Amino acid sequence: MRRDVFQAIADPTRREIINMIAHHPLNVNAVAENFEVSRTAIYKHIKMLTECGLVVITQFGRERYCEARLERLTEVSDWVEQYRRIWSERFENLENYLDELETKKKRPGKRK
Amino acid sequence: MRRDVFQAIADPTRREIINMIAHHPLNVNAVAENFEVSRTAIYKHIKMLTECGLVVITQFGRERYCEARLERLTEVSDWVEQYRRIWSERFENLENYLDELETKKKRPGKRK
DNA sequence: ATTTAATGCAACCCAAAGGTTGCACAAATA
DNA sequence: TATTTGTGCAACCTTTGGGTTGCATTAAAT
């Protein structure tokens, strides 16, 4: 099953999990203990995070340590950053753009 | 209904809509024409985008222009950026961290 | 050898997501 | 005035998401 990083970080619980293991790995139960929901629910979230590469699991005996692969967030970072320039420029141009559009199409100036 | 920006950009169609109107506003039908799915489906996506502030609509006569409010992406940007330092540092420390953990807990060195 | 973690996962549930068709309605146009 | 165009939205359907309980399995601890 191919998972999407954007979808993975859409859920607040998963974002919290990432935050929790960002600095050091934790085993599955340790992660689950920090939430109200069941271990299985957390297990599923972690599974999804591994499916899109945001988390990698290393087993030690019966414990499985979850480690965050934060580099995978570059996909998100890149997507957002491509718009950064636009959103600075945009602010001053919007009104002009709409006025221009209005004139071109000969629409009444009234904006409801 | 309060919507989450993270959830809004989770859907690939919505990300495409944002991309489509990032440079200049488009009316609802114009956006919809670029997709295979129905106008209603796109309408719903746009509605959701407005609910979380990523899109603002300005009406001209019977047309409604959708404009991207890209600044709202700072929430995403900020969240991702907080991890950037960690993911550079992390790479070299992981093995050490795990070894340390191993030693402390007196676990066998075998990593399956 | 028993018992006690730590875990994976099937089998369910219910709500939400994403899609469709169809209809209503106001603005622009013939 | 009659018609076309752009739009909102209800009603419906199916899939996915996030949650639960319960059971099996394996490693560690008694």
Short mmCIF file of C-alpha atoms (C1' of nucleotides) in Angstrom, two decimals:
data_model
loop_
_atom_site.label_atom_id
_atom_site.label_comp_id
_atom_site.label_asym_id
_atom_site.label_seq_id
_atom_site.Cartn_x
_atom_site.Cartn_y
_atom_site.Cartn_z
CA MET A 1 0.00 0.00 0.00
CA ARG A 2 1.53 3.27 -1.12
CA ARG A 3 1.01 6.04 1.37
CA ASP A 4 1.31 9.76 0.98
CA VAL A 5 3.32 11.89 3.39
CA PHE A 6 0.75 14.67 3.15
CA GLN A 7 -1.96 12.29 4.19
CA ALA A 8 0.19 10.87 6.96
CA ILE A 9 0.68 14.24 8.65
CA ALA A 10 -2.97 15.20 8.21
CA ASP A 11 -3.93 13.47 11.43
CA PRO A 12 -3.08 15.35 14.64
CA THR A 13 -2.34 12.15 16.54
CA ARG A 14 0.23 11.15 13.94
CA ARG A 15 1.82 14.57 14.08
CA GLU A 16 2.08 14.15 17.82
CA ILE A 17 3.67 10.75 17.43
CA ILE A 18 6.25 12.23 15.11
CA ASN A 19 6.93 14.94 17.62
CA MET A 20 7.25 12.40 20.37
CA ILE A 21 9.92 10.35 18.62
CA ALA A 22 11.63 13.21 16.83
CA HIS A 23 14.43 13.44 19.38
CA HIS A 24 14.88 9.79 20.25
CA PRO A 25 13.29 6.46 19.36
CA LEU A 26 10.57 4.93 21.50
CA ASN A 27 9.06 1.49 21.45
CA VAL A 28 5.45 1.05 20.39
CA ASN A 29 4.00 0.71 23.88
CA ALA A 30 5.91 3.71 25.16
CA VAL A 31 4.39 5.79 22.40
CA ALA A 32 0.92 4.42 23.07
CA GLU A 33 1.12 5.18 26.78
CA ASN A 34 1.11 8.88 25.99
CA PHE A 35 -2.33 8.76 24.40
CA GLU A 36 -5.84 8.15 25.59
CA VAL A 37 -6.70 5.81 22.76
CA SER A 38 -5.89 2.12 22.62
CA ARG A 39 -2.51 0.65 21.77
CA THR A 40 -4.00 -0.82 18.61
CA ALA A 41 -5.10 2.61 17.42
CA ILE A 42 -1.56 3.92 17.91
CA TYR A 43 -0.13 0.80 16.32
CA LYS A 44 -2.18 1.55 13.22
CA HIS A 45 -0.99 5.14 13.11
CA ILE A 46 2.61 4.00 13.43
CA LYS A 47 2.08 1.43 10.72
CA MET A 48 0.80 4.11 8.39
CA LEU A 49 3.78 6.30 9.24
CA THR A 50 6.15 3.47 8.35
CA GLU A 51 4.28 2.84 5.11
CA CYS A 52 5.12 6.30 3.88
CA GLY A 53 8.65 6.19 5.23
CA LEU A 54 8.22 8.76 7.99
CA VAL A 55 9.02 6.18 10.64
CA VAL A 56 11.42 3.26 10.62
CA ILE A 57 11.27 0.40 13.09
CA THR A 58 14.21 -1.42 14.60
CA GLN A 59 13.59 -4.47 16.69
CA PHE A 60 15.41 -5.32 19.93
CA GLY A 61 14.28 -8.58 21.39
CA ARG A 62 10.56 -8.19 21.86
CA GLU A 63 10.61 -4.43 21.66
CA ARG A 64 10.32 -2.42 18.46
CA TYR A 65 11.78 1.02 18.46
CA CYS A 66 10.18 3.68 16.29
CA GLU A 67 12.52 6.20 14.83
CA ALA A 68 11.44 9.30 12.92
CA ARG A 69 12.75 9.74 9.39
CA LEU A 70 12.24 13.46 9.35
CA GLU A 71 14.03 13.90 6.01
CA ARG A 72 10.86 12.61 4.43
CA LEU A 73 9.27 15.90 5.35
CA THR A 74 11.24 17.57 2.58
CA GLU A 75 8.45 16.60 0.24
CA VAL A 76 6.09 18.75 2.27
CA SER A 77 8.66 21.45 2.78
CA ASP A 78 9.38 21.68 -0.94
CA TRP A 79 5.73 21.86 -1.81
CA VAL A 80 5.07 24.70 0.59
CA GLU A 81 8.24 26.61 -0.21
CA GLN A 82 7.43 26.86 -3.91
CA TYR A 83 4.61 29.21 -2.93
CA ARG A 84 6.51 31.38 -0.51
CA ARG A 85 7.59 33.91 -3.13
CA ILE A 86 4.11 34.08 -4.57
CA TRP A 87 2.42 34.83 -1.30
CA SER A 88 4.61 37.87 -0.74
CA GLU A 89 4.17 39.25 -4.26
CA ARG A 90 0.54 38.34 -4.44
CA PHE A 91 -0.65 40.64 -1.72
CA GLU A 92 -0.08 43.82 -3.67
CA ASN A 93 -1.17 42.45 -7.01
CA LEU A 94 -4.53 40.97 -6.13
CA GLU A 95 -6.60 44.11 -6.35
CA ASN A 96 -4.95 45.05 -9.60
CA TYR A 97 -5.52 41.63 -11.03
CA LEU A 98 -9.20 41.68 -10.19
CA ASP A 99 -9.64 45.21 -11.49
CA GLU A 100 -7.92 44.24 -14.69
CA LEU A 101 -10.14 41.22 -15.04
CA GLU A 102 -13.15 43.41 -14.40
CA THR A 103 -12.19 45.93 -17.06
CA LYS A 104 -11.34 43.30 -19.63
CA LYS A 105 -14.69 41.60 -19.25
CA LYS A 106 -16.51 44.89 -18.93
CA ARG A 107 -18.12 43.91 -15.68
CA PRO A 108 -19.85 46.45 -13.45
CA GLY A 109 -17.57 47.75 -10.75
CA LYS A 110 -19.86 46.68 -7.97
CA ARG A 111 -18.36 43.89 -5.88
CA LYS A 112 -20.88 42.20 -3.70
CA MET B 1 -17.03 24.03 10.81
CA ARG B 2 -13.40 24.49 11.75
CA ARG B 3 -11.02 22.89 9.30
CA ASP B 4 -7.39 22.01 9.54
CA VAL B 5 -4.86 23.20 6.96
CA PHE B 6 -2.96 19.91 7.24
CA GLN B 7 -6.09 18.01 6.43
CA ALA B 8 -6.93 20.37 3.59
CA ILE B 9 -3.67 19.76 1.77
CA ALA B 10 -3.79 16.03 2.37
CA ASP B 11 -5.88 15.51 -0.73
CA PRO B 12 -3.97 15.61 -4.05
CA THR B 13 -6.91 17.18 -5.88
CA ARG B 14 -6.99 20.04 -3.40
CA ARG B 15 -3.24 20.55 -3.73
CA GLU B 16 -3.75 20.75 -7.47
CA ILE B 17 -6.51 23.30 -7.05
CA ILE B 18 -4.22 25.42 -4.91
CA ASN B 19 -1.54 25.17 -7.55
CA MET B 20 -4.01 26.12 -10.24
CA ILE B 21 -5.10 29.33 -8.56
CA ALA B 22 -1.78 30.19 -6.94
CA HIS B 23 -0.84 32.69 -9.62
CA HIS B 24 -4.24 34.17 -10.42
CA PRO B 25 -7.85 33.68 -9.35
CA LEU B 26 -10.21 31.44 -11.30
CA ASN B 27 -13.95 31.04 -11.05
CA VAL B 28 -15.37 27.77 -9.79
CA ASN B 29 -16.29 26.34 -13.17
CA ALA B 30 -12.92 27.22 -14.66
CA VAL B 31 -11.25 25.25 -11.89
CA ALA B 32 -13.61 22.33 -12.32
CA GLU B 33 -12.99 22.12 -16.06
CA ASN B 34 -9.43 21.04 -15.39
CA PHE B 35 -10.48 17.88 -13.62
CA GLU B 36 -12.15 14.66 -14.60
CA VAL B 37 -14.50 14.65 -11.64
CA SER B 38 -17.77 16.51 -11.45
CA ARG B 39 -18.16 20.21 -10.75
CA THR B 40 -19.86 19.37 -7.48
CA ALA B 41 -16.87 17.37 -6.33
CA ILE B 42 -14.59 20.32 -7.06
CA TYR B 43 -17.06 22.67 -5.45
CA LYS B 44 -16.82 20.63 -2.26
CA HIS B 45 -13.05 20.70 -2.33
CA ILE B 46 -13.07 24.45 -2.80
CA LYS B 47 -15.55 24.84 0.00
CA MET B 48 -13.28 22.93 2.31
CA LEU B 49 -10.34 25.07 1.25
CA THR B 50 -12.30 28.20 2.11
CA GLU B 51 -13.29 26.73 5.46
CA CYS B 52 -9.69 26.55 6.52
CA GLY B 53 -8.80 29.90 5.00
CA LEU B 54 -6.62 28.63 2.19
CA VAL B 55 -8.97 30.05 -0.41
CA VAL B 56 -11.04 33.20 -0.44
CA ILE B 57 -13.93 33.79 -2.80
CA THR B 58 -14.88 37.09 -4.41
CA GLN B 59 -18.08 37.31 -6.34
CA PHE B 60 -18.53 39.16 -9.65
CA GLY B 61 -22.05 38.95 -10.90
CA ARG B 62 -22.78 35.28 -11.19
CA GLU B 63 -19.16 34.25 -11.15
CA ARG B 64 -17.17 33.51 -8.03
CA TYR B 65 -13.43 33.88 -8.20
CA CYS B 66 -11.28 31.66 -6.03
CA GLU B 67 -8.10 33.20 -4.77
CA ALA B 68 -5.37 31.32 -2.93
CA ARG B 69 -4.41 32.58 0.52
CA LEU B 70 -1.01 30.99 0.48
CA GLU B 71 0.08 32.69 3.70
CA ARG B 72 -2.01 30.11 5.49
CA LEU B 73 0.62 27.58 4.56
CA THR B 74 2.92 29.05 7.18
CA GLU B 75 1.29 26.77 9.69
CA VAL B 76 2.56 23.81 7.69
CA SER B 77 5.86 25.44 6.97
CA ASP B 78 6.47 26.19 10.64
CA TRP B 79 5.62 22.69 11.68
CA VAL B 80 8.01 21.14 9.21
CA GLU B 81 10.82 23.61 9.78
CA GLN B 82 11.00 22.88 13.49
CA TYR B 83 12.36 19.47 12.57
CA ARG B 84 14.89 20.56 9.98
CA ARG B 85 17.73 20.92 12.47
CA ILE B 86 16.95 17.61 14.05
CA TRP B 87 17.01 15.66 10.83
CA SER B 88 20.51 16.85 10.03
CA GLU B 89 21.88 16.15 13.49
CA ARG B 90 19.99 12.95 13.87
CA PHE B 91 21.70 11.07 11.10
CA GLU B 92 25.01 10.77 12.88
CA ASN B 93 23.57 10.21 16.33
CA LEU B 94 21.12 7.42 15.69
CA GLU B 95 23.52 4.52 15.86
CA ASN B 96 25.08 5.94 18.99
CA TYR B 97 21.72 6.44 20.58
CA LEU B 98 20.66 2.88 19.91
CA ASP B 99 23.96 1.47 21.10
CA GLU B 100 23.70 3.50 24.24
CA LEU B 101 20.19 2.27 24.82
CA GLU B 102 21.36 -1.26 24.24
CA THR B 103 24.17 -0.98 26.74
CA LYS B 104 22.05 0.66 29.38
CA LYS B 105 19.39 -2.01 29.19
CA LYS B 106 21.98 -4.75 28.84
CA ARG B 107 20.38 -6.09 25.71
CA PRO B 108 22.17 -8.60 23.47
CA GLY B 109 23.94 -6.93 20.60
CA LYS B 110 22.04 -8.94 18.03
CA ARG B 111 19.73 -6.72 16.01
CA LYS B 112 17.22 -8.74 14.05
"C1'" DA C 1 8.49 -24.52 33.08
"C1'" DT C 2 5.36 -20.72 34.00
"C1'" DT C 3 4.15 -16.35 33.78
"C1'" DT C 4 4.42 -11.77 32.18
"C1'" DA C 5 5.39 -8.21 28.97
"C1'" DA C 6 5.46 -6.22 23.98
"C1'" DT C 7 3.61 -6.78 19.96
"C1'" DG C 8 0.87 -7.91 15.34
"C1'" DC C 9 -3.36 -8.42 13.55
"C1'" DA C 10 -8.19 -10.11 12.40
"C1'" DA C 11 -12.91 -8.73 12.90
"C1'" DC C 12 -15.86 -5.52 13.87
"C1'" DC C 13 -18.19 -0.43 14.21
"C1'" DC C 14 -19.40 4.09 13.04
"C1'" DA C 15 -18.39 8.58 11.14
"C1'" DA C 16 -16.23 11.12 7.63
"C1'" DA C 17 -14.46 11.66 2.82
"C1'" DG C 18 -15.03 11.89 -1.81
"C1'" DG C 19 -17.90 11.02 -5.44
"C1'" DT C 20 -22.57 11.26 -8.21
"C1'" DT C 21 -27.22 12.95 -10.00
"C1'" DG C 22 -30.63 16.22 -9.90
"C1'" DC C 23 -32.80 20.43 -8.88
"C1'" DA C 24 -33.21 25.44 -7.72
"C1'" DC C 25 -32.02 30.08 -8.60
"C1'" DA C 26 -29.97 34.41 -9.95
"C1'" DA C 27 -27.26 36.87 -13.56
"C1'" DA C 28 -26.08 37.42 -18.34
"C1'" DT C 29 -27.58 36.98 -23.01
"C1'" DA C 30 -30.39 36.18 -27.21
"C1'" DT D 1 -39.31 37.52 -22.26
"C1'" DA D 2 -37.12 33.17 -22.87
"C1'" DT D 3 -32.87 30.84 -22.59
"C1'" DT D 4 -28.34 29.87 -21.22
"C1'" DT D 5 -24.65 29.98 -17.87
"C1'" DG D 6 -22.45 29.79 -13.19
"C1'" DT D 7 -23.36 28.34 -9.03
"C1'" DG D 8 -25.03 26.23 -4.30
"C1'" DC D 9 -26.68 22.41 -2.27
"C1'" DA D 10 -29.68 18.36 -0.87
"C1'" DA D 11 -29.79 13.43 -1.14
"C1'" DC D 12 -27.66 9.58 -1.91
"C1'" DC D 13 -23.78 5.89 -2.34
"C1'" DT D 14 -19.29 3.57 -1.45
"C1'" DT D 15 -14.70 3.61 0.45
"C1'" DT D 16 -11.61 4.95 3.83
"C1'" DG D 17 -10.25 6.37 8.53
"C1'" DG D 18 -9.89 5.95 13.17
"C1'" DG D 19 -11.45 3.44 16.92
"C1'" DT D 20 -12.48 -0.99 19.74
"C1'" DT D 21 -12.12 -5.91 21.67
"C1'" DG D 22 -10.01 -10.15 21.57
"C1'" DC D 23 -6.67 -13.55 20.46
"C1'" DA D 24 -2.01 -15.45 19.01
"C1'" DT D 25 2.86 -15.24 19.32
"C1'" DT D 26 7.41 -14.55 20.93
"C1'" DA D 27 11.00 -12.81 24.23
"C1'" DA D 28 12.08 -11.79 28.92
"C1'" DA D 29 11.58 -12.61 33.66
"C1'" DT D 30 10.17 -15.70 37.75
#
